[in-house]
Short mmCIF file of C-alpha atoms in Angstrom, two decimals:
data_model
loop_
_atom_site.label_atom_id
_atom_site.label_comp_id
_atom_site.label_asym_id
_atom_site.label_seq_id
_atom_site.Cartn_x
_atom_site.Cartn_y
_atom_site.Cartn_z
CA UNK A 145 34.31 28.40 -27.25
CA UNK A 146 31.90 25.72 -28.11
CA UNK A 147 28.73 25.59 -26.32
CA UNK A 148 26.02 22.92 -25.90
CA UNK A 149 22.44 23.16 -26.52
CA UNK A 150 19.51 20.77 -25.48
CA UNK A 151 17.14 20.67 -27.79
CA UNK A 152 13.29 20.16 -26.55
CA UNK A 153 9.61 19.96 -27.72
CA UNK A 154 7.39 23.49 -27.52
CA UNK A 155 5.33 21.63 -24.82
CA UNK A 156 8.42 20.04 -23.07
CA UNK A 157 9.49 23.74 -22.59
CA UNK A 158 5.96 24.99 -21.20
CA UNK A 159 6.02 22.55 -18.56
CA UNK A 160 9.95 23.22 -17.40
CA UNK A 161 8.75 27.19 -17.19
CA UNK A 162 6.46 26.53 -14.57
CA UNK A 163 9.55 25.00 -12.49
CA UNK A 164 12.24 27.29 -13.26
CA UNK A 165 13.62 29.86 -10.86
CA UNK A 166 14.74 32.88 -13.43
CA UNK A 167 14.44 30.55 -16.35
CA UNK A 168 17.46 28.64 -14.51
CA UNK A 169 17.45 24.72 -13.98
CA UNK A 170 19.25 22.71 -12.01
CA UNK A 171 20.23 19.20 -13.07
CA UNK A 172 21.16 15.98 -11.37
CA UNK A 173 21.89 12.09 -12.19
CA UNK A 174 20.14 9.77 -9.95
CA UNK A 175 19.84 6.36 -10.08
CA UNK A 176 20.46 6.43 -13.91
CA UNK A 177 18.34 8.72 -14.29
CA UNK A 178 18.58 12.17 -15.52
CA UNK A 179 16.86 15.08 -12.91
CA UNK A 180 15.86 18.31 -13.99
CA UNK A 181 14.99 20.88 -10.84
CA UNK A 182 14.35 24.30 -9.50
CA UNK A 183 17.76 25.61 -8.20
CA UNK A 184 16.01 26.96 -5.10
CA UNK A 185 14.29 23.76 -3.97
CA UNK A 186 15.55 22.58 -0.70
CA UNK A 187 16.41 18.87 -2.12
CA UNK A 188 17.33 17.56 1.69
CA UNK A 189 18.75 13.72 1.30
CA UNK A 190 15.34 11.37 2.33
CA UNK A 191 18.03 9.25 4.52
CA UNK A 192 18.77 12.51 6.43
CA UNK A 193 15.34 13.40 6.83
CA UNK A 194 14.95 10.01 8.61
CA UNK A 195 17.89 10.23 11.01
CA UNK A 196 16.88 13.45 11.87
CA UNK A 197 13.13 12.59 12.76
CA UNK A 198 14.12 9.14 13.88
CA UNK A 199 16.30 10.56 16.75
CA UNK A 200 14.14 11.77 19.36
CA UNK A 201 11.41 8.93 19.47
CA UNK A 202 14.22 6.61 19.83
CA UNK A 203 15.38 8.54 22.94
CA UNK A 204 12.39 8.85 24.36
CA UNK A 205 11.83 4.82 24.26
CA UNK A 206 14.92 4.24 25.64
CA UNK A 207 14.04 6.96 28.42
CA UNK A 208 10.75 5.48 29.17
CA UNK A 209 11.81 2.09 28.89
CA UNK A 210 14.17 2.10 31.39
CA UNK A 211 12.04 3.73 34.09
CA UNK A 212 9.89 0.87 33.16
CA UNK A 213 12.27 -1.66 34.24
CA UNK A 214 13.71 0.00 37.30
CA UNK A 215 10.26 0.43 37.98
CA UNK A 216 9.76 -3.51 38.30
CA UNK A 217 12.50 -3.73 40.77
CA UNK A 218 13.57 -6.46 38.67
CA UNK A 219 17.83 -6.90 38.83
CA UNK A 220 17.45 -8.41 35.69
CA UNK A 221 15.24 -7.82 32.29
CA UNK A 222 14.36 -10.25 30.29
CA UNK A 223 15.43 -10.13 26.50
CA UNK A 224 12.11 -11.86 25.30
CA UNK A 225 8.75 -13.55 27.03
CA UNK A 226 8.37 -12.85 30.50
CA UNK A 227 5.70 -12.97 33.12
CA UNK A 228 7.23 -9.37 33.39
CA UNK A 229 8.24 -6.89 30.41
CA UNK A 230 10.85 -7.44 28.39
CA UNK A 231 12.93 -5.67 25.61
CA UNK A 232 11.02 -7.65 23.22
CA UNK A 233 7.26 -6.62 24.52
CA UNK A 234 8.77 -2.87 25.12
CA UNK A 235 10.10 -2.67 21.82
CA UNK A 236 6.66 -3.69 20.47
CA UNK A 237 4.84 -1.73 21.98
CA UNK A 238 6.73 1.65 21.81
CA UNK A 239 7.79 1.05 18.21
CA UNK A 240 3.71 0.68 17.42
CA UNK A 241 3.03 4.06 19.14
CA UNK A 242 5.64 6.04 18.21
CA UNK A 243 5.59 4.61 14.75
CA UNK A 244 1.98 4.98 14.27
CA UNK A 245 2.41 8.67 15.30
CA UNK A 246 5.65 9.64 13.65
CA UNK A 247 4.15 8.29 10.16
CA UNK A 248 1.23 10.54 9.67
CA UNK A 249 3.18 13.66 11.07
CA UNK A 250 6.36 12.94 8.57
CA UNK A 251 3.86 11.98 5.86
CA UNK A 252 1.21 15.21 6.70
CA UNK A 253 4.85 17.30 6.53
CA UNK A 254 5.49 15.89 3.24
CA UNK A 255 2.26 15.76 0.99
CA UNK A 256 1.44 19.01 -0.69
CA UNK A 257 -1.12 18.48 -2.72
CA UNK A 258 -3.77 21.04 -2.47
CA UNK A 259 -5.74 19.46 -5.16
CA UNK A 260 -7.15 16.97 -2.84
CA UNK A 261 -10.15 17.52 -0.21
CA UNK A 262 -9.29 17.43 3.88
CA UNK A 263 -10.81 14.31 4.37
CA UNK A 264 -8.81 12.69 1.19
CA UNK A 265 -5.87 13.71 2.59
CA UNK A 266 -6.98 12.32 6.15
CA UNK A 267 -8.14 9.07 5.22
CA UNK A 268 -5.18 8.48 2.98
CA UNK A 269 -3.11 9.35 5.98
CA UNK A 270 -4.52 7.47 8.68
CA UNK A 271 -5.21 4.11 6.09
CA UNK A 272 -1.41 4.20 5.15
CA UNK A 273 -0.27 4.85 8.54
CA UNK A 274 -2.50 1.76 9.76
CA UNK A 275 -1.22 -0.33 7.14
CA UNK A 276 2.45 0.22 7.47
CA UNK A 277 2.33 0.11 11.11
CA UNK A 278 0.63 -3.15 11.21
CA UNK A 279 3.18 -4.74 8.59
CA UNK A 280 5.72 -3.17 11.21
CA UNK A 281 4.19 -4.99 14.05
CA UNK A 282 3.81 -7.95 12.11
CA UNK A 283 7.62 -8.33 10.99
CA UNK A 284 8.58 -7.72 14.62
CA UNK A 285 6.22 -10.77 16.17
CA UNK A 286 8.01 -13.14 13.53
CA UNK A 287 11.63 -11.77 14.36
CA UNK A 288 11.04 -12.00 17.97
CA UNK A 289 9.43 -15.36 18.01
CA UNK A 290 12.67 -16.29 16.17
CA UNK A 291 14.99 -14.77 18.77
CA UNK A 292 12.56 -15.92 21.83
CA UNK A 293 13.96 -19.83 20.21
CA UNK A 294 17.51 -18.61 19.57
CA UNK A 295 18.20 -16.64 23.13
CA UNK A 296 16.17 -18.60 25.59
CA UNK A 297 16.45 -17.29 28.56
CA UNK A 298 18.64 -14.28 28.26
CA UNK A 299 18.51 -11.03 30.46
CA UNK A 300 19.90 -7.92 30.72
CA UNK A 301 20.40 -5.38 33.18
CA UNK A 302 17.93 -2.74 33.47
CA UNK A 303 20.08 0.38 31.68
CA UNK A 304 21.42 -2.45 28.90
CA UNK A 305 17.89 -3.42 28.44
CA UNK A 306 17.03 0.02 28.07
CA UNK A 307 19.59 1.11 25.71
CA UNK A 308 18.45 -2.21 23.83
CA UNK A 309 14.50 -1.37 23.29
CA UNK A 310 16.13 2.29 21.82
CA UNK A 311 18.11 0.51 19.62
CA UNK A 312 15.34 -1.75 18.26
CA UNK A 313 12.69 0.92 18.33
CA UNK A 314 14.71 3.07 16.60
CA UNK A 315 15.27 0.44 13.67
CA UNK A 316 11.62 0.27 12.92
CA UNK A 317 10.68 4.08 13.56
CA UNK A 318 13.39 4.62 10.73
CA UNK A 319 11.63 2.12 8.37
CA UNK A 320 8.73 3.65 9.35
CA UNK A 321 9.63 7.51 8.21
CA UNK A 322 11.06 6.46 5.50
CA UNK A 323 8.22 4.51 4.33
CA UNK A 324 6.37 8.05 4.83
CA UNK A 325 8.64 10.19 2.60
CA UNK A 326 9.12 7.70 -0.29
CA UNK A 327 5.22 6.55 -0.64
CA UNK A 328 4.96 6.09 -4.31
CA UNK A 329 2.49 4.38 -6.79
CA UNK A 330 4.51 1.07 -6.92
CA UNK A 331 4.81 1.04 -3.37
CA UNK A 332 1.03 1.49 -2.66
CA UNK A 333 0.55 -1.71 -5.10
CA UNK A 334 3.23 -3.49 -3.16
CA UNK A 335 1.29 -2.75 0.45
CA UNK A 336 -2.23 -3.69 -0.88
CA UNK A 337 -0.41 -6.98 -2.06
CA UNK A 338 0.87 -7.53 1.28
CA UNK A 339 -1.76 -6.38 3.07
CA UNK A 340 -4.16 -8.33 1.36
CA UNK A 341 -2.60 -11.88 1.04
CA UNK A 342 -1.02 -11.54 4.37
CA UNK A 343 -4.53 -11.00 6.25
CA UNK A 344 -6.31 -13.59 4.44
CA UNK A 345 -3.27 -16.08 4.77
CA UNK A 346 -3.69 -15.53 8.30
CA UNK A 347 -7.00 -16.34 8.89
CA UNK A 348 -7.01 -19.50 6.70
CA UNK A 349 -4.26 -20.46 9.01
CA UNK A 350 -6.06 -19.67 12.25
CA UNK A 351 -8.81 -21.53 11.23
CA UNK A 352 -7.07 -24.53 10.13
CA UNK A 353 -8.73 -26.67 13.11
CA UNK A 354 -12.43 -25.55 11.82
CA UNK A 355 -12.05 -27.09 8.52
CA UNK A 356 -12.95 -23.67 7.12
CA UNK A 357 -13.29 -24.53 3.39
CA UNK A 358 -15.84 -27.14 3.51
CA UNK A 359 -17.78 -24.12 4.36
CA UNK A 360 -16.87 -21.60 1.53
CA UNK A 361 -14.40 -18.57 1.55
CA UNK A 362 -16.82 -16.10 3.53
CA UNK A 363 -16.69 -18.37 6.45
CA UNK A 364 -13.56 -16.68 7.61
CA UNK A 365 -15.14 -13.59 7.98
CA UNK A 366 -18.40 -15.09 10.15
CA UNK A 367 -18.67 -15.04 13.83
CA UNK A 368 -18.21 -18.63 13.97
CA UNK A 369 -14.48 -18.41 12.83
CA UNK A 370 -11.56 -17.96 15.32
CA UNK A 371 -10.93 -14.37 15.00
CA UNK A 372 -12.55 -13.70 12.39
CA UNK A 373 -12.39 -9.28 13.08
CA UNK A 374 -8.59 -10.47 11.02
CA UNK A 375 -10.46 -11.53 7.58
CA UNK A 376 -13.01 -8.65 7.70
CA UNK A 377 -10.37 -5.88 8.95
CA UNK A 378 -8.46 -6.80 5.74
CA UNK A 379 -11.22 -6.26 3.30
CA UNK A 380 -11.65 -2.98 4.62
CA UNK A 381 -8.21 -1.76 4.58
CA UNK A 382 -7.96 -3.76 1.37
CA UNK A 383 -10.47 -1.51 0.12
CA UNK A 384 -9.41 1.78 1.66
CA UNK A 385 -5.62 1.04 0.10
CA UNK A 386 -7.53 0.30 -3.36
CA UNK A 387 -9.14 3.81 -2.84
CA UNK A 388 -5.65 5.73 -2.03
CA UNK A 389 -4.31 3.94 -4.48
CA UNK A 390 -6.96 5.34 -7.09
CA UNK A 391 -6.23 8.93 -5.88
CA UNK A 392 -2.76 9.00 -6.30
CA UNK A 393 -3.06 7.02 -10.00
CA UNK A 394 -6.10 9.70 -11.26
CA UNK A 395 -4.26 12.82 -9.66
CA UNK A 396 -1.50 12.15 -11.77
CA UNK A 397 -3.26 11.16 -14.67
CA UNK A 398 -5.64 14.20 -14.69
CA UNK A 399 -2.51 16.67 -15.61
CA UNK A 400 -2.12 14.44 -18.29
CA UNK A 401 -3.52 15.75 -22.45
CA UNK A 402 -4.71 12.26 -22.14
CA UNK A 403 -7.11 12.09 -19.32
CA UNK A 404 -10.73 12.40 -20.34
CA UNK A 405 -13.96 11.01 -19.61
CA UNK A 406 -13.46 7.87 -20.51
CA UNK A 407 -10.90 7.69 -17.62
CA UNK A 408 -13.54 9.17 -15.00
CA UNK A 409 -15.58 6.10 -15.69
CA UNK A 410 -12.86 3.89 -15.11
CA UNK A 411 -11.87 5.79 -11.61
CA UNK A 412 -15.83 5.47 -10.90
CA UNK A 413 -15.49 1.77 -11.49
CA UNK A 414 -12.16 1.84 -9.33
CA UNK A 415 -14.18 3.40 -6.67
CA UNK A 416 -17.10 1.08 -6.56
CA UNK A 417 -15.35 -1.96 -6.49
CA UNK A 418 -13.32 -0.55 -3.40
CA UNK A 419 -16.82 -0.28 -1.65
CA UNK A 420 -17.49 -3.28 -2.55
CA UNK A 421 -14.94 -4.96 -1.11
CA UNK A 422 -15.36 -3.10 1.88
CA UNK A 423 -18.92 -4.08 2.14
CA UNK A 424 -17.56 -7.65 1.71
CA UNK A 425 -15.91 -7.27 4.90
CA UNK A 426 -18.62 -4.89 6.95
CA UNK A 427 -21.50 -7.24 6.02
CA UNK A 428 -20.04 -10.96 6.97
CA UNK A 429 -22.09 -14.07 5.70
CA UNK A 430 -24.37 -14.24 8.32
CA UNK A 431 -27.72 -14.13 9.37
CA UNK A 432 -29.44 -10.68 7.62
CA UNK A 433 -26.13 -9.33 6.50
CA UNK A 434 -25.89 -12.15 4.15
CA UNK A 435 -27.95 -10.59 0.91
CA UNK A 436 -25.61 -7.26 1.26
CA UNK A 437 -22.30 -9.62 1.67
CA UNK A 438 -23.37 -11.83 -1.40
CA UNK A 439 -24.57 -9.36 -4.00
CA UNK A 440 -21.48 -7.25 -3.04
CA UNK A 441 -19.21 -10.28 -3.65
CA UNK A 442 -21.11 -10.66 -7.24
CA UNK A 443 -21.08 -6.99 -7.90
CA UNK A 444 -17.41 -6.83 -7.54
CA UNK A 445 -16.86 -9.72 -10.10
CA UNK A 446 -19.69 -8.32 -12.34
CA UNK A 447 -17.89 -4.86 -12.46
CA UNK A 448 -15.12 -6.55 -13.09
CA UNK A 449 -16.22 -8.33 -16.21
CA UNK A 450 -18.07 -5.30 -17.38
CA UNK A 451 -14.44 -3.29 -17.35
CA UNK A 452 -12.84 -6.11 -19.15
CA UNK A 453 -15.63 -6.31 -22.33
CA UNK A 454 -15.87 -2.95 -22.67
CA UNK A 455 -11.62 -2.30 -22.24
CA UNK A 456 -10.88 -2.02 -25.61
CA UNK A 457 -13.43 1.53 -25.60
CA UNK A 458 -12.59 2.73 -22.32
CA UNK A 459 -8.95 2.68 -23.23
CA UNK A 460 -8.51 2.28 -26.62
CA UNK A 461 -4.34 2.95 -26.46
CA UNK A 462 -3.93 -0.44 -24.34
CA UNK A 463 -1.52 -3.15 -24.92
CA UNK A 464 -2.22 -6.08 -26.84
CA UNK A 465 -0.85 -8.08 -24.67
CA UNK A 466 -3.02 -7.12 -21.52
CA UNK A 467 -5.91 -6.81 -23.93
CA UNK A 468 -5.07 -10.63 -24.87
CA UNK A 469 -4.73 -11.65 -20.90
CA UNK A 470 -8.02 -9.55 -19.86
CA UNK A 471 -9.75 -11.63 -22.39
CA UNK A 472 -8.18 -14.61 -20.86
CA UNK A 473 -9.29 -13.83 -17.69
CA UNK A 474 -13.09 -12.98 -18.45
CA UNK A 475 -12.68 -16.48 -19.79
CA UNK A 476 -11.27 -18.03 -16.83
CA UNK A 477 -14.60 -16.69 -14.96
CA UNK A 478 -16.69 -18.01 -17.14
CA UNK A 479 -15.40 -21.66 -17.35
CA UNK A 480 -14.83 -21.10 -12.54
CA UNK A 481 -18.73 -20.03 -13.16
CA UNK A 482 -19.85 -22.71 -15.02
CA UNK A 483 -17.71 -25.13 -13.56
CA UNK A 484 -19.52 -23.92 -10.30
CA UNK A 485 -22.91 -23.80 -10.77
CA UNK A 486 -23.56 -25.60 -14.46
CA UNK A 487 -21.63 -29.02 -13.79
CA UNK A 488 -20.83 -28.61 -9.93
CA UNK A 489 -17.14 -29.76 -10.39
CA UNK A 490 -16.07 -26.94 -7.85
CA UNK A 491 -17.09 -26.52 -4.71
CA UNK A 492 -18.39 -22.89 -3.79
CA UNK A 493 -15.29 -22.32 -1.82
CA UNK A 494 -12.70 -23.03 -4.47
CA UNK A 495 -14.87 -21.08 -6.54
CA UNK A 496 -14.81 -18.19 -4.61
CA UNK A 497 -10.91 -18.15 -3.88
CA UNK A 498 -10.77 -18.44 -8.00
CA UNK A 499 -13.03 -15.59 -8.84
CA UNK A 500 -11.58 -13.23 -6.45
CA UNK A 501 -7.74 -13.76 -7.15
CA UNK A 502 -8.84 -13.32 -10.49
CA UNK A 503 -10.56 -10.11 -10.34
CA UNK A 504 -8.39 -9.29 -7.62
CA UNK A 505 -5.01 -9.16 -9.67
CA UNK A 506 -6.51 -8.08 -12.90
CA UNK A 507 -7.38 -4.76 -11.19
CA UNK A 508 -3.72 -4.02 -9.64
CA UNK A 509 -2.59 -5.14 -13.13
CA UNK A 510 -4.80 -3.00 -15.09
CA UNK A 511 -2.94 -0.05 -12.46
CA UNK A 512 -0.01 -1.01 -13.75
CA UNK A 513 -1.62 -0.59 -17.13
CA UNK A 514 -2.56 2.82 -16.76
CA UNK A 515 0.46 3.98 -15.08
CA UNK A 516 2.43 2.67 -17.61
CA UNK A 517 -0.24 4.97 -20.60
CA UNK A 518 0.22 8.01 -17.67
CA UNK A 519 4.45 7.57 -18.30
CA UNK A 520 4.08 6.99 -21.94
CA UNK A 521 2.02 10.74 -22.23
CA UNK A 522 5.19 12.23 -20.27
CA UNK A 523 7.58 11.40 -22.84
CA UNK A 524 9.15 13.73 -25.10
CA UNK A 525 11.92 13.35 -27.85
CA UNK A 526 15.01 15.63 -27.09
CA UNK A 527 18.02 16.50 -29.13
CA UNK A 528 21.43 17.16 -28.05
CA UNK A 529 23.58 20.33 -30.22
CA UNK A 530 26.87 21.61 -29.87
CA UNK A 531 28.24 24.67 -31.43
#
């Protein structure tokens, strides 16, 4: 009888022996790839685990809802805007709450990792809980501002109406959980992308009418802005995403033979510039807060240009190709900076918006950078015998 043999590094091995179950492995194909797995491991389908947790909220929004709206005496519900509730405003608001809620108990359930402090693990929580939750709520304005225009004037009866806000609640609650079991590196990146250009395209929009940028980019974050709590709450969760974002790239890359001090310095500078971005938002440009907000702005740039000259040290495996494109952006600073304040061809707001989407996307790229040097250390060469 022939028999087949997989043949694998020394260190390879070491590291399976720590997840077998009686040196016994259980394999898998997923998604092209290629799974190895303790036999004993509970591997319950993510899409289950959703359905399963999803269920009960749903219920109970349908349940509440429509004691709501036989509350109202109301023979009819309508589907969206109302000087009473509607499905759409019920939806809203019970999909928030229960979503909110339901997110940091799946996501509490699901991380493990005793490696990291209490308040790591809550602040990660509660930031990533905010964040989704507020993309969440966001989505569902824009979808039923679109069905407001589409269904004018529609109404239900109170149980239909009910059995509608379950429906819709349950939609997002799903999204919701599993956003919570499948929170990954690329997906953090993805969020503080969204999250960040979303907020500040938002409050350029709001303050359209001001004429915001013939003031300069901090404007939208000063009292004399129309709701200007939007600009400043981004920063910060800008900054606390940054930071969970830097915990989940370091705790993988400290298992790593790679990982040494040279990496400690760059999760030190990872960690100062999320501080001072939040700082950014926490001091606005205004009255005594103004020093703090400005040197914080500078600091994050200057940190940034002191990664990027000294890259080539830090992590001396990089790419030449991002080595080439850092370079190109310290130069692209430069020429903003002197362009700025040597010949005063740009004003200080388009200076501003060019300095920080610089910086701003040379630090999730340089993530994707070191996640890519994390993947590369986690490689091995194997060999397939038969005999």
């Amino acid at each position: 009888m022939t028999k087949n043999y997989l043949e694998i590094p020394e260190e390879l091995y070491n590291k399976l022996s720590d997840y077998a179950e009686n040196d016994q492995l259980s394999i898998r194909l997923e998604n092209q790839q290629i799974l190895l797995e303790n036999p004993k491991i509970n591997h319950t389908n993510k899409q289950n685990l959703a359905l399963h947790y999803f269920i009960v909220p749903s219920l109970a929004s349908g349940i509440i809802a429509l004691l709501i709206f036989l509350s109202t005496n109301h023979p009819q519900i309508a589907f969206t805007g109302s000087r009473h509730l509607s499905v759409a405003s019920l939806s809203i608001i019970l999909s928030t709450l229960f979503g909110f809620f339901g997110f940091i108990w799946t996501y509490l359930r699901k991380s493990c990792d005793l490696s990291k402090s209490k308040f790591k693990i809550f602040r990660e929580t509660l930031t990533l809980s905010v964040a989704y939750t507020s993309i969440s709520f966001a989505v569902q304005i824009i979808f039923w501002y679109i069905i407001g225009k589409t269904f004018s004037g529609v109404t239900f009866d109170p149980f239909t109406a009910g059995f509608l806000v379950l429906v819709f609640v349950g939609i997002i609650f799903y999204f919701l959980i599993s956003a919570a079991l499948s929170v990954t590196l690329p997906n953090l990146i993805l969020l503080l992308f969204t999250t960040f250009i979303g907020g500040i395209l938002v409050s350029m929009a709001t303050n359209n009418q001001k004429d915001w940028w013939q003031h300069n980019f901090s404007f939208l974050g000063t009292g004399e802005a129309t709701q200007h709590w939007q600009f400043n709450i981004t920063l910060i969760f800008s900054a606390l995403i940054l930071l969970t974002i830097t915990d989940f790239l370091f705790a993988e890359f400290s298992k790593s033979s790679l990982y040494n001090y040279k990496f400690k310095i760059i999760r030190i500078f990872y960690i100062l510039i999320a501080f001072l971005i939040a700082f950014v938002g926490i001091f606005p440009a205004q009255s005594w807060t103004m020093p703090i907000h400005n040197n914080s702005a500078f600091g994050l740039v200057a940190v940034v240009l002191i990664m990027i000259i000294f890259l080539k040290r830090l992590v001396p495996t990089i790419s030449k190709e991002f080595l080439a494109l850092s370079w190109t952006a310290l130069i692209a600073l430069i020429l903003s900076a002197v362009a700025f304040m040597g010949i005063h061809y740009l004003s200080l707001t388009v200076f501003e918006i060019i300095a920080f989407a610089i910086a701003f996307t040379w630090l999730v790229m340089f993530i994707n950078s070191l996640s890519g040097i994390i993947q590369e250390g986690n490689e091995w060469q194997v060999k397939l015998l038969q005999k």
